[in-house]
Coordinates of C-alpha atoms in Angstrom, one line a residue:
X5 CA 28.4 91.9 59.9
X6 CA 31.1 89.5 61.7
X7 CA 34.2 91.1 62.9
X8 CA 37.9 90.7 62.1
X9 CA 40.9 90.6 64.3
X10 CA 44.6 90.4 64.8
X11 CA 45.9 87.9 67.4
X12 CA 49.2 87.8 69.1
X13 CA 51.2 87.3 72.3
X14 CA 51.9 90.4 72.8
X15 CA 49.5 92.3 70.5
X16 CA 49.2 95.7 72.2
X17 CA 51.6 97.3 69.9
X18 CA 49.9 96.3 66.7
X19 CA 49.1 98.9 64.0
X20 CA 46.9 96.7 62.2
X21 CA 43.4 97.8 63.7
X22 CA 44.0 101.4 62.7
X23 CA 45.1 100.4 59.2
X24 CA 42.4 97.9 58.5
X25 CA 39.6 100.0 60.0
X26 CA 40.6 102.9 57.7
X27 CA 40.0 100.5 54.8
X28 CA 36.6 99.4 56.2
X29 CA 35.6 103.0 57.0
X30 CA 36.8 104.0 53.4
X31 CA 33.9 101.7 52.1
X32 CA 31.4 102.7 55.0
X33 CA 31.8 99.2 56.5
X34 CA 32.3 100.4 60.0
X35 CA 35.3 99.6 62.1
X36 CA 35.0 95.7 62.7
X37 CA 38.7 95.0 63.2
X38 CA 39.9 94.5 66.8
X39 CA 43.1 93.3 68.7
X40 CA 42.8 90.0 70.6
X41 CA 45.6 89.1 73.0
X42 CA 45.7 85.2 72.6
X43 CA 48.4 83.4 74.6
X44 CA 49.6 80.0 73.0
X45 CA 47.6 77.9 75.4
X46 CA 44.5 79.8 74.4
X47 CA 44.7 79.4 70.6
X48 CA 42.5 76.3 70.3
X49 CA 39.6 78.1 72.1
X50 CA 40.1 81.2 70.1
X51 CA 39.8 79.2 66.9
X52 CA 36.5 77.7 68.0
X53 CA 35.1 81.1 68.8
X54 CA 36.5 82.4 65.5
X55 CA 34.5 79.8 63.5
X56 CA 31.3 81.2 64.9
X57 CA 32.0 85.0 65.3
X58 CA 34.6 86.2 62.8
X59 CA 35.0 86.6 59.1
X60 CA 38.7 86.6 59.2
X61 CA 41.8 87.3 61.4
X62 CA 45.5 87.9 61.1
X63 CA 48.1 86.1 63.1
X64 CA 51.3 87.6 64.5
X65 CA 53.9 86.3 66.8
X66 CA 53.9 83.7 68.0
X67 CA 50.9 82.1 66.3
X68 CA 52.0 82.0 62.5
X69 CA 53.1 78.4 62.6
X70 CA 50.9 77.3 65.5
X71 CA 47.8 78.0 63.7
X72 CA 48.4 75.7 60.9
X73 CA 47.2 72.5 62.6
X74 CA 43.8 74.3 63.3
X75 CA 43.1 75.2 59.6
X76 CA 40.9 73.4 57.2
X77 CA 42.9 74.6 54.2
X78 CA 46.2 76.1 53.7
X79 CA 47.9 77.6 50.8
X80 CA 50.8 75.3 49.7
X81 CA 53.3 78.2 49.6
X82 CA 52.4 79.2 53.2
X83 CA 52.4 75.5 54.2
X84 CA 55.9 75.1 52.8
X85 CA 57.1 78.3 54.6
X86 CA 55.4 77.0 57.8
X87 CA 54.0 80.5 58.2
X88 CA 50.3 81.8 58.0
X89 CA 49.3 85.3 58.7
X90 CA 45.9 85.7 57.1
X91 CA 42.8 83.4 57.9
X92 CA 39.5 83.5 56.1
X93 CA 36.4 82.2 58.1
X94 CA 34.0 80.8 55.4
X95 CA 30.3 81.1 56.0
X96 CA 30.3 77.2 56.9
X97 CA 33.0 77.9 59.6
X98 CA 35.8 76.4 58.0
X99 CA 39.1 78.1 58.0
X100 CA 41.5 78.8 54.9
X101 CA 45.0 80.3 55.7
X102 CA 47.6 81.9 53.7
X103 CA 50.5 84.4 54.0
X104 CA 50.7 87.9 52.6
X105 CA 54.0 88.7 54.2
X106 CA 56.0 87.8 51.2
X107 CA 53.8 90.0 49.1
X108 CA 54.3 92.7 51.6
X109 CA 58.0 92.6 51.5
X110 CA 58.0 92.4 47.6
X111 CA 55.9 95.6 47.5
X112 CA 57.9 97.2 50.3
X113 CA 61.2 96.7 48.3
X114 CA 59.7 97.8 45.0
X115 CA 58.2 101.2 46.4
X116 CA 61.2 102.0 48.5
X117 CA 64.1 101.0 46.1
X118 CA 62.5 100.4 42.5
X119 CA 64.7 97.6 41.9
X120 CA 63.6 94.2 40.2
X121 CA 63.6 91.0 42.2
X122 CA 64.2 88.8 39.1
X123 CA 67.7 87.7 39.1
X124 CA 68.6 89.6 42.5
X125 CA 70.8 88.4 45.3
X126 CA 69.2 88.6 48.6
X127 CA 70.8 88.2 52.1
X128 CA 68.6 87.8 55.2
X129 CA 70.0 88.4 58.8
X130 CA 67.9 86.1 60.9
X131 CA 65.8 83.0 60.0
X132 CA 62.9 83.1 62.2
X133 CA 59.3 83.8 61.1
X134 CA 59.9 86.8 59.1
X135 CA 62.3 85.0 56.8
X136 CA 60.4 81.8 56.5
X137 CA 57.3 83.9 55.6
X138 CA 58.9 85.9 52.8
X139 CA 62.0 83.9 51.4
X140 CA 59.7 81.4 49.5
X141 CA 57.8 84.4 48.0
X142 CA 61.1 86.1 46.9
X143 CA 62.3 82.8 45.2
X144 CA 59.0 82.4 43.3
X145 CA 59.6 85.9 42.0
X146 CA 62.8 85.0 40.4
X147 CA 65.5 85.8 43.1
X148 CA 68.7 84.1 42.0
X149 CA 70.5 83.6 45.3
X150 CA 69.3 83.7 48.9
X151 CA 71.9 83.9 51.7
X152 CA 70.8 83.1 55.4
X153 CA 72.8 84.3 58.5
X154 CA 71.4 83.1 61.8
X155 CA 72.7 82.8 65.2
X156 CA 71.7 79.1 65.3
X157 CA 73.3 77.7 62.1
X158 CA 71.1 74.7 62.0
X159 CA 67.9 76.6 61.6
X160 CA 69.5 78.5 58.8
X161 CA 70.5 75.1 57.2
X162 CA 66.9 73.8 57.8
X163 CA 65.3 76.8 55.9
X164 CA 67.9 76.4 53.3
X165 CA 67.1 72.8 52.6
X166 CA 63.3 73.7 52.4
X167 CA 64.0 76.5 50.0
X168 CA 66.3 74.3 47.7
X169 CA 63.7 71.5 47.6
X170 CA 60.9 73.8 46.5
X171 CA 63.2 75.9 44.1
X172 CA 65.7 73.6 42.4
X173 CA 67.4 76.4 40.5
X174 CA 67.8 78.7 43.7
X175 CA 71.4 79.1 45.1
X176 CA 71.2 79.1 49.0
X177 CA 74.1 79.7 51.3
X178 CA 74.1 79.8 55.0
X179 CA 76.5 81.3 57.6
X180 CA 76.6 82.8 61.1
X181 CA 76.0 86.4 61.6
X182 CA 79.2 86.7 63.6
X183 CA 81.2 85.3 60.6
X184 CA 82.3 88.7 59.4
X185 CA 84.5 87.4 56.5
X186 CA 81.7 85.6 54.9
X187 CA 79.2 88.4 55.4
X188 CA 81.8 90.9 53.9
X189 CA 82.0 88.5 50.7
X190 CA 78.2 88.1 50.7
X191 CA 77.5 91.9 50.8
X192 CA 79.8 92.6 48.0
X193 CA 77.4 90.7 45.8
X194 CA 74.0 91.5 47.5
X195 CA 71.2 93.6 45.9
X196 CA 68.9 93.4 49.1
X197 CA 70.0 93.0 52.5
X198 CA 66.9 92.2 54.7
X199 CA 67.3 92.5 58.5
X200 CA 64.8 90.0 59.9
X201 CA 65.6 89.5 63.5
X202 CA 64.0 91.5 66.3
X203 CA 67.3 93.2 67.3
X204 CA 66.8 96.9 67.3
X205 CA 63.4 97.0 69.1
X206 CA 65.2 98.0 72.2
X207 CA 68.0 100.5 72.7
X208 CA 70.1 97.9 74.6
X209 CA 69.8 95.4 71.8
X210 CA 73.2 94.3 70.3
X211 CA 73.7 95.0 66.6
X212 CA 72.8 91.7 64.6
X213 CA 76.2 91.7 62.8
X214 CA 79.1 94.0 62.4
X215 CA 77.8 97.2 61.2
X216 CA 81.2 98.2 59.9
X217 CA 80.5 95.8 57.1
X218 CA 78.1 98.4 55.7
X219 CA 80.5 100.5 53.7
X220 CA 80.4 103.0 50.8
X221 CA 80.5 101.5 47.4
X222 CA 78.2 98.5 48.0
X223 CA 75.4 98.0 45.4
X224 CA 72.9 96.7 48.0
X225 CA 69.8 98.3 49.5
X226 CA 69.1 97.7 53.2
X227 CA 65.5 96.9 54.5
X228 CA 64.8 96.3 58.2
X229 CA 61.6 94.6 59.1
X230 CA 61.3 96.7 62.1
X231 CA 59.4 100.0 61.9
X232 CA 61.8 102.0 64.0
X233 CA 65.0 103.8 63.0
X234 CA 67.2 100.8 64.1
X235 CA 71.1 101.0 64.3
X236 CA 71.2 98.9 60.9
X237 CA 69.2 101.6 59.2
X238 CA 71.1 104.5 60.8
X239 CA 74.4 103.1 59.8
X240 CA 73.2 102.1 56.2
X241 CA 72.0 105.8 55.9
X242 CA 75.2 107.2 57.4
X243 CA 77.1 105.1 54.8
X244 CA 75.1 106.3 51.8
X245 CA 73.3 103.1 51.2
X246 CA 69.5 103.0 50.2
X247 CA 67.7 102.1 53.4
X248 CA 64.0 101.6 54.6
X249 CA 62.2 100.4 57.5
X250 CA 59.3 97.9 57.8
X251 CA 56.3 100.3 57.6
X252 CA 55.7 99.6 54.0
X253 CA 55.9 95.8 54.4
X254 CA 53.1 96.0 57.2
X255 CA 51.1 98.3 54.9
X256 CA 51.0 96.1 51.8
X257 CA 50.6 92.7 53.7
X258 CA 47.7 94.3 55.2
X259 CA 46.3 95.5 52.0
X260 CA 46.5 92.1 50.6
X261 CA 44.6 90.6 53.7
X262 CA 41.9 93.2 53.2
X263 CA 41.4 92.3 49.6
X264 CA 41.4 88.6 50.2
X265 CA 38.7 89.0 52.9
X266 CA 36.5 91.5 51.2
X267 CA 37.1 91.3 47.3
X268 CA 37.5 95.1 47.4
X269 CA 40.6 97.0 46.2
X270 CA 42.7 98.2 49.2
X271 CA 42.7 101.9 49.7
X272 CA 46.3 102.2 50.3
X273 CA 46.4 105.9 51.2
X274 CA 43.6 105.4 53.8
X275 CA 45.4 102.5 55.2
X276 CA 48.7 104.3 55.4
X277 CA 47.0 107.1 57.3
X278 CA 45.3 104.7 59.6
X279 CA 48.5 102.8 60.3
X280 CA 50.3 106.2 61.2
X281 CA 47.5 107.1 63.5
X282 CA 46.1 110.0 61.1
X283 CA 42.9 108.4 60.3
X284 CA 39.6 109.6 61.7
X285 CA 38.3 106.1 62.3

């Protein structure tokens, strides 16, 4: 049996091996999933090795976009988003890429908040890989409005143009996260606030926006793509807003990857235990 891997730079923090090996163990398929530290300059050599030795792999930062030129086939939605996190290695060595991040976010919002996406208004703080990978999926699921706040406004506008081109009926707005007046207006009409920057991973990180804008009476649910209890989540909970971290997104994007590779139903409970370090595998 060929192995599976997650590649990234860095990759030591990844919870994917515990989660994926719990799924393989559930089906008595061993523990074939490993971490591989692959630097940007090593990606081409890794791909050639993967064609011979792997059955599939996940990509994390900084490889989600960089992997695309090496693939033989890319799902059109992942190509439009310039983000691939799941690669299948076929028996003839060809590589097919897709993204399960959007599905992961959709399921995380559903399980944590129980609110429909259709007709919803969504605000992203940050327009990096997480926003690219998920915003197209949310648009496909019927979101009415997507608002993008990013420190480099041109990047927000670039993503906005791609979203409008792919979804003609979608309303898209952009702003700087420092533009508190605009964010206050947005938050008053937001159903889901997605914190999609890396700010909050370190205690010394500044807040991604003025946290005073999180106030009682807002209708929005707050989701942070980071696993930790970030200042955004702590403030949201203190204010009484529904709030959740990124663990469920990781779980469900990984579950979808497992199903793509194996054709087996993902054992969600086992994968959750493995992700949390409670699996015996």
